[in-house]
Amino acid sequence: MTRHPGLGRLTAGLATATVLCVTASGCVTVHGELEVLPGAKKSEAAQALKDFTDAYNAADKAFDPALDADRVTGSLGAINQAGLKARQTYNPDGNKAHKPLVLDDATYVIPKKAGWPRWFLADTDSNRDQDGGKLDTRWLVVFVRSGPDALWKASYLAVVPPSQVPEFTLNGDGLATPVEPGDESLAVAPAELSTSYAAYLRDGEPDVFTPGAATSGWRETRRKTRRAGFSYQYIDQPLTGTTFAPLGLRTEDGGALVFFSSKHFERQTAAKGLKPEVNADVKALLTGEVNSSLTKERVSSQLVHVPPRATGAGAGSDAGVGGKVRMLNRLPGLIAAKGE
């Protein structure tokens, strides 16, 4: 919904059928793991969305991460589970302000691909629009299924205005085209997005992202963060584990809509006689004792539009359709904290 061993390796690890290569252009398999198939039937996708929403609401009402643990994974799962764990700690009686999440008006964008995992995108309307409903948004939820006996799990979530949802490349059957992790036809291959983002936040290079709140704006915010008696350090890391793999779909403009994950640490160190502040969420996820320093660990998922790679004479990082990777949404969440 990364920069990672790749979906190819994951597929290889999960495919268990005996494969017989019969021609130079393709293979067949006994159990269908390598057959190019739709990621899901629309009825199956609709049921996955319902199962996720039901589980999410039950967990949110009780502040119990166990109630939706089997319906979330990846960066969304890490953020969801840590958040529920924290709120359960200081709200043991549950969520008194619970309002059921409703996801309806769903359009299912289903890629056709071989092997596992299989996945799809649910483009939905929610009852959580901002500004009292004045600002309309779409909730884009990516569902992943790791094998034929596995449950569908939500791995990525992005909230965007309807105008930011692109036109996807669809075949005659209405199925979308997935993007391979190492696709070199794009300005940045999906497998490189997490590494590039972490490096950009640290050094400003590679300069492949358009300016915005989650790119140049975040770097500037960090640079200007000052508090007497305190120092701040930041470490940004690519998140490349299998369950955090980037997932992307071809768009009609020749680019791709891609979800990817990353990890971020913020360390606050206090001068003698001072101590970093610890709020309720941090306290609930804290290990160690906060004396002079506090390190917060966050997982973040990003939704970006990646333009096609520029070709021809004079092509550079700023060339091509749109030139650079455009950040459409960033969803961060605190998952751990350490005191020293």
Coordinates of C-alpha atoms in Angstrom, one line a residue:
M1 CA 0.0 0.0 0.0
T2 CA 9.9 -2.0 1.0
R3 CA 12.8 -1.6 -0.5
H4 CA 12.9 -5.0 0.2
P5 CA 13.7 -8.4 -1.0
G6 CA 10.7 -7.8 -3.4
L7 CA 7.5 -9.4 -4.3
G8 CA 9.5 -11.7 -6.6
R9 CA 11.4 -13.3 -3.7
L10 CA 8.3 -13.4 -1.5
T11 CA 6.5 -15.2 -4.3
A12 CA 9.3 -17.7 -4.7
G13 CA 9.3 -18.3 -0.9
L14 CA 5.6 -18.9 -0.8
A15 CA 5.0 -20.9 -4.0
T16 CA 5.0 -24.6 -3.1
A17 CA 3.8 -26.2 -6.3
T18 CA 5.9 -28.3 -8.6
V19 CA 6.7 -26.1 -11.6
L20 CA 7.3 -27.3 -15.1
C21 CA 8.7 -24.9 -17.6
V22 CA 7.3 -25.9 -21.0
T23 CA 8.2 -23.0 -23.2
A24 CA 10.7 -20.2 -23.3
S25 CA 7.9 -17.7 -22.5
G26 CA 6.2 -19.2 -19.5
C27 CA 5.6 -21.9 -16.9
V28 CA 2.7 -23.9 -15.7
T29 CA 2.2 -25.2 -12.1
V30 CA 0.3 -28.0 -10.6
H31 CA -1.6 -25.8 -8.0
G32 CA -1.9 -22.5 -9.8
E33 CA 0.6 -20.5 -7.8
L34 CA 2.4 -19.2 -10.9
E35 CA -0.7 -18.8 -13.1
V36 CA -1.6 -15.1 -13.8
L37 CA -4.9 -14.5 -12.0
P38 CA -7.0 -11.7 -10.6
G39 CA -5.8 -10.8 -7.1
A40 CA -9.4 -11.4 -5.8
K41 CA -13.0 -11.7 -6.9
K42 CA -15.0 -8.5 -6.3
S43 CA -17.3 -10.4 -3.9
E44 CA -14.2 -11.6 -2.0
A45 CA -12.8 -8.1 -1.9
A46 CA -16.1 -6.8 -0.5
Q47 CA -16.1 -9.4 2.2
A48 CA -12.5 -8.6 3.1
L49 CA -13.4 -4.9 3.5
K50 CA -16.4 -5.9 5.7
D51 CA -14.3 -8.3 7.8
F52 CA -11.6 -5.6 8.4
T53 CA -14.1 -2.9 9.3
D54 CA -16.0 -5.2 11.7
A55 CA -12.7 -6.2 13.4
Y56 CA -11.4 -2.6 13.5
N57 CA -14.6 -1.4 15.2
A58 CA -14.6 -4.1 17.7
A59 CA -10.9 -3.4 18.6
D60 CA -11.5 0.3 18.7
K61 CA -14.5 0.0 21.0
A62 CA -12.7 -2.2 23.5
F63 CA -9.2 -0.8 22.9
D64 CA -8.1 -4.4 22.5
P65 CA -5.5 -5.1 19.8
A66 CA -6.3 -8.8 19.9
L67 CA -9.7 -8.2 18.3
D68 CA -8.2 -7.1 14.9
A69 CA -4.7 -8.5 15.1
D70 CA -5.6 -11.1 12.4
R71 CA -7.0 -8.5 10.0
V72 CA -4.1 -6.1 9.9
T73 CA -0.4 -6.4 8.8
G74 CA 2.5 -4.3 7.5
S75 CA 2.8 -0.7 8.5
L76 CA -0.9 -0.3 9.1
G77 CA -0.8 -3.3 11.4
A78 CA 2.2 -2.0 13.4
I79 CA 0.6 1.4 13.9
N80 CA -2.9 0.0 14.7
Q81 CA -1.6 -2.6 17.2
A82 CA 0.7 -0.2 19.0
G83 CA -1.9 2.5 19.2
L84 CA -4.5 0.1 20.7
K85 CA -2.0 -1.3 23.1
A86 CA -1.2 2.2 24.4
R87 CA -4.8 3.3 24.7
Q88 CA -5.8 0.1 26.4
T89 CA -3.1 0.8 29.1
Y90 CA -4.7 4.1 30.2
N91 CA -8.3 3.3 29.2
P92 CA -8.8 -0.3 30.5
D93 CA -12.6 0.1 30.3
G94 CA -12.5 0.7 26.6
N95 CA -13.3 3.6 24.3
K96 CA -16.1 5.6 25.8
A97 CA -16.1 7.9 22.7
H98 CA -16.2 5.0 20.1
K99 CA -17.9 5.9 16.9
P100 CA -18.1 3.0 14.4
L101 CA -16.0 3.5 11.3
V102 CA -18.1 3.1 8.1
L103 CA -16.3 2.4 4.8
D104 CA -18.8 2.4 1.8
D105 CA -19.1 3.5 -1.8
A106 CA -16.2 1.1 -2.5
T107 CA -14.5 0.6 -5.8
Y108 CA -12.1 -2.3 -5.9
V109 CA -8.9 -2.0 -8.0
I110 CA -7.7 -5.6 -8.5
P111 CA -4.4 -6.3 -10.2
K112 CA -3.8 -9.5 -12.2
K113 CA -0.7 -11.2 -11.2
A114 CA 1.1 -14.5 -10.6
G115 CA 1.9 -16.1 -7.3
W116 CA 1.5 -14.9 -3.7
P117 CA 1.0 -12.6 -2.1
R118 CA -2.2 -11.5 -3.9
W119 CA -3.6 -8.1 -3.2
F120 CA -6.1 -5.4 -4.1
L121 CA -6.9 -1.8 -3.4
A122 CA -10.3 -0.7 -1.9
D123 CA -11.1 2.9 -2.8
T124 CA -13.8 3.9 -0.2
D125 CA -15.7 6.7 1.3
S126 CA -15.6 7.0 5.1
N127 CA -17.6 8.7 7.8
R128 CA -14.5 10.4 9.1
D129 CA -14.2 13.3 6.7
Q130 CA -12.4 16.3 8.2
D131 CA -13.9 19.7 9.1
G132 CA -17.3 18.2 9.9
G133 CA -17.6 16.6 6.5
K134 CA -16.7 19.8 4.6
L135 CA -13.5 18.3 3.3
D136 CA -14.3 15.2 1.3
T137 CA -11.8 12.4 1.3
R138 CA -11.3 8.9 0.1
W139 CA -9.8 6.1 2.2
L140 CA -7.6 3.9 0.1
V141 CA -7.0 0.5 1.9
V142 CA -4.7 -2.1 0.5
F143 CA -5.5 -5.7 1.4
V144 CA -3.0 -8.5 1.2
R145 CA -3.4 -12.3 1.3
S146 CA -0.1 -14.2 1.8
G147 CA -1.3 -17.7 0.7
P148 CA -4.4 -19.8 -0.3
D149 CA -5.3 -20.5 3.3
A150 CA -4.5 -17.1 4.7
L151 CA -6.9 -14.3 5.7
W152 CA -7.1 -11.0 3.9
K153 CA -5.3 -8.4 5.9
A154 CA -5.2 -4.6 5.6
S155 CA -1.6 -3.5 5.1
Y156 CA -1.7 0.1 4.0
L157 CA -4.1 3.0 4.5
A158 CA -4.0 6.4 2.8
V159 CA -6.5 9.3 3.1
V160 CA -6.6 11.6 0.1
P161 CA -9.0 14.0 -1.7
P162 CA -10.9 12.4 -4.5
S163 CA -8.9 14.5 -7.0
Q164 CA -5.7 12.7 -5.9
V165 CA -7.1 9.2 -6.9
P166 CA -5.6 8.6 -10.4
E167 CA -7.0 6.8 -13.3
F168 CA -5.5 3.3 -13.3
T169 CA -4.4 1.3 -16.3
L170 CA -7.0 -1.5 -16.7
N171 CA -7.2 -4.3 -19.2
G172 CA -10.3 -5.4 -21.1
D173 CA -11.6 -7.3 -18.0
G174 CA -11.2 -4.3 -15.8
L175 CA -8.2 -5.6 -14.0
A176 CA -5.3 -3.3 -13.0
T177 CA -1.6 -3.7 -13.8
P178 CA 0.7 -4.2 -10.8
V179 CA 4.1 -2.6 -10.8
E180 CA 7.2 -4.8 -10.2
P181 CA 9.4 -3.7 -7.3
G182 CA 12.4 -3.2 -9.6
D183 CA 10.5 -1.5 -12.4
E184 CA 13.2 0.8 -14.1
S185 CA 10.7 2.5 -16.3
L186 CA 9.7 4.7 -13.4
A187 CA 11.6 7.7 -12.1
V188 CA 12.2 5.7 -8.9
A189 CA 11.7 1.9 -8.7
P190 CA 9.2 1.0 -5.9
A191 CA 11.9 -1.1 -4.3
E192 CA 14.1 2.0 -3.9
L193 CA 11.5 4.4 -2.5
S194 CA 12.0 3.6 1.2
T195 CA 15.8 3.8 0.9
S196 CA 15.5 7.1 -1.1
Y197 CA 13.1 8.6 1.4
A198 CA 15.3 7.8 4.4
A199 CA 18.4 9.2 2.6
Y200 CA 16.5 12.3 1.5
L201 CA 15.3 13.1 5.1
R202 CA 18.9 12.6 6.3
D203 CA 20.9 14.4 3.6
G204 CA 18.5 16.1 1.2
E205 CA 19.7 13.6 -1.4
P206 CA 18.6 12.0 -3.7
D207 CA 16.5 15.0 -4.6
V208 CA 13.7 12.9 -6.2
F209 CA 10.7 14.1 -4.1
T210 CA 8.6 17.2 -4.8
P211 CA 8.6 19.8 -2.0
G212 CA 5.9 19.4 0.6
A213 CA 5.0 18.9 4.2
A214 CA 6.3 15.3 4.4
T215 CA 9.5 16.0 2.4
S216 CA 11.2 19.4 2.4
G217 CA 8.8 20.7 5.0
W218 CA 9.7 17.9 7.4
R219 CA 13.4 18.5 7.0
E220 CA 12.9 22.2 7.7
T221 CA 10.8 21.5 10.8
R222 CA 13.5 19.3 12.2
R223 CA 16.1 22.0 11.4
K224 CA 14.2 24.6 13.3
T225 CA 13.2 22.5 16.3
R226 CA 14.8 24.2 19.3
R227 CA 14.2 24.0 23.0
A228 CA 16.5 25.4 25.6
G229 CA 18.4 22.7 27.4
F230 CA 17.5 19.9 24.9
S231 CA 19.1 18.5 21.8
Y232 CA 17.4 16.4 19.1
Q233 CA 18.7 13.7 16.9
Y234 CA 16.9 11.9 14.0
I235 CA 17.5 8.5 12.4
D236 CA 15.5 7.5 9.3
Q237 CA 15.6 3.9 8.1
P238 CA 14.1 2.0 5.1
L239 CA 11.6 -0.6 6.1
T240 CA 12.2 -3.5 3.8
G241 CA 10.7 -6.6 5.6
T242 CA 8.4 -8.9 3.6
T243 CA 5.2 -7.6 5.2
F244 CA 6.2 -4.0 4.5
A245 CA 6.8 -4.6 0.8
P246 CA 5.9 -1.7 -1.6
L247 CA 2.8 -2.2 -3.6
G248 CA 2.0 -0.2 -6.7
L249 CA -0.4 0.1 -9.6
R250 CA 0.1 1.5 -13.1
T251 CA -1.7 4.7 -13.9
E252 CA -3.0 6.1 -17.2
D253 CA -0.4 8.8 -17.3
G254 CA 2.4 6.3 -17.6
G255 CA 3.4 6.5 -13.9
A256 CA 2.3 4.5 -10.9
L257 CA 0.6 4.9 -7.6
V258 CA 2.8 3.3 -4.9
F259 CA 2.5 2.5 -1.2
F260 CA 5.7 2.1 0.8
S261 CA 6.9 2.0 4.4
S262 CA 9.7 3.5 6.5
K263 CA 10.9 3.8 10.1
H264 CA 11.9 6.9 12.0
F265 CA 13.6 7.5 15.4
E266 CA 13.6 10.8 17.3
R267 CA 16.0 11.1 20.3
Q268 CA 15.6 13.9 22.7
T269 CA 18.4 14.5 25.2
A270 CA 18.1 16.8 28.1
A271 CA 20.8 18.9 29.9
K272 CA 21.6 18.2 33.5
G273 CA 18.7 18.9 35.8
L274 CA 16.1 18.6 33.0
K275 CA 14.1 15.6 31.7
P276 CA 12.2 14.9 28.5
E277 CA 8.4 15.0 28.8
V278 CA 6.5 11.7 28.6
N279 CA 2.9 11.8 27.5
A280 CA 0.4 9.0 28.0
D281 CA 1.0 7.2 24.7
V282 CA 4.8 7.3 25.2
K283 CA 4.5 6.1 28.7
A284 CA 2.3 3.1 27.7
L285 CA 4.9 2.0 25.1
L286 CA 8.0 2.9 27.1
T287 CA 10.8 0.6 28.1
G288 CA 13.6 1.7 30.4
E289 CA 13.4 4.9 32.6
V290 CA 13.5 8.4 31.2
N291 CA 16.3 10.2 33.0
S292 CA 18.3 12.3 30.5
S293 CA 17.0 10.9 27.1
L294 CA 13.9 9.6 25.3
T295 CA 13.9 7.9 22.0
K296 CA 10.6 7.6 20.1
E297 CA 10.3 5.0 17.3
R298 CA 7.7 5.4 14.6
V299 CA 6.5 3.5 11.6
S300 CA 5.2 5.4 8.6
S301 CA 3.4 4.5 5.5
Q302 CA 3.5 6.7 2.4
L303 CA 1.4 7.0 -0.7
V304 CA 3.2 8.5 -3.7
H305 CA 2.7 9.1 -7.4
V306 CA 5.8 8.1 -9.3
P307 CA 6.2 9.5 -12.8
P308 CA 7.8 7.6 -15.6
R309 CA 11.5 7.8 -16.0
A310 CA 12.6 10.5 -18.4
T311 CA 14.3 9.3 -21.6
G312 CA 16.3 10.9 -24.3
A313 CA 19.0 13.6 -24.4
G314 CA 19.1 15.9 -21.3
A315 CA 16.9 13.7 -19.2
G316 CA 17.5 14.1 -15.5
S317 CA 15.8 13.7 -12.2
D318 CA 13.6 16.8 -12.9
A319 CA 12.6 15.6 -16.4
G320 CA 9.7 13.5 -17.4
V321 CA 6.0 13.6 -16.5
G322 CA 5.8 15.5 -13.2
G323 CA 9.6 15.1 -12.8
K324 CA 9.7 13.9 -9.2
V325 CA 7.9 11.6 -6.9
R326 CA 4.9 13.4 -5.4
M327 CA 3.9 12.6 -1.8
L328 CA 0.1 12.2 -1.6
N329 CA -0.3 11.0 2.0
R330 CA 1.8 10.0 5.0
L331 CA 0.5 8.0 7.9
P332 CA 2.9 7.8 10.9
G333 CA 2.4 6.0 14.2
L334 CA 4.3 5.6 17.4
I335 CA 5.2 2.0 18.0
A336 CA 7.8 2.1 20.8
A337 CA 9.7 4.3 23.1
K338 CA 12.9 3.9 25.2
G339 CA 14.1 5.9 28.1
E340 CA 17.7 6.3 29.3

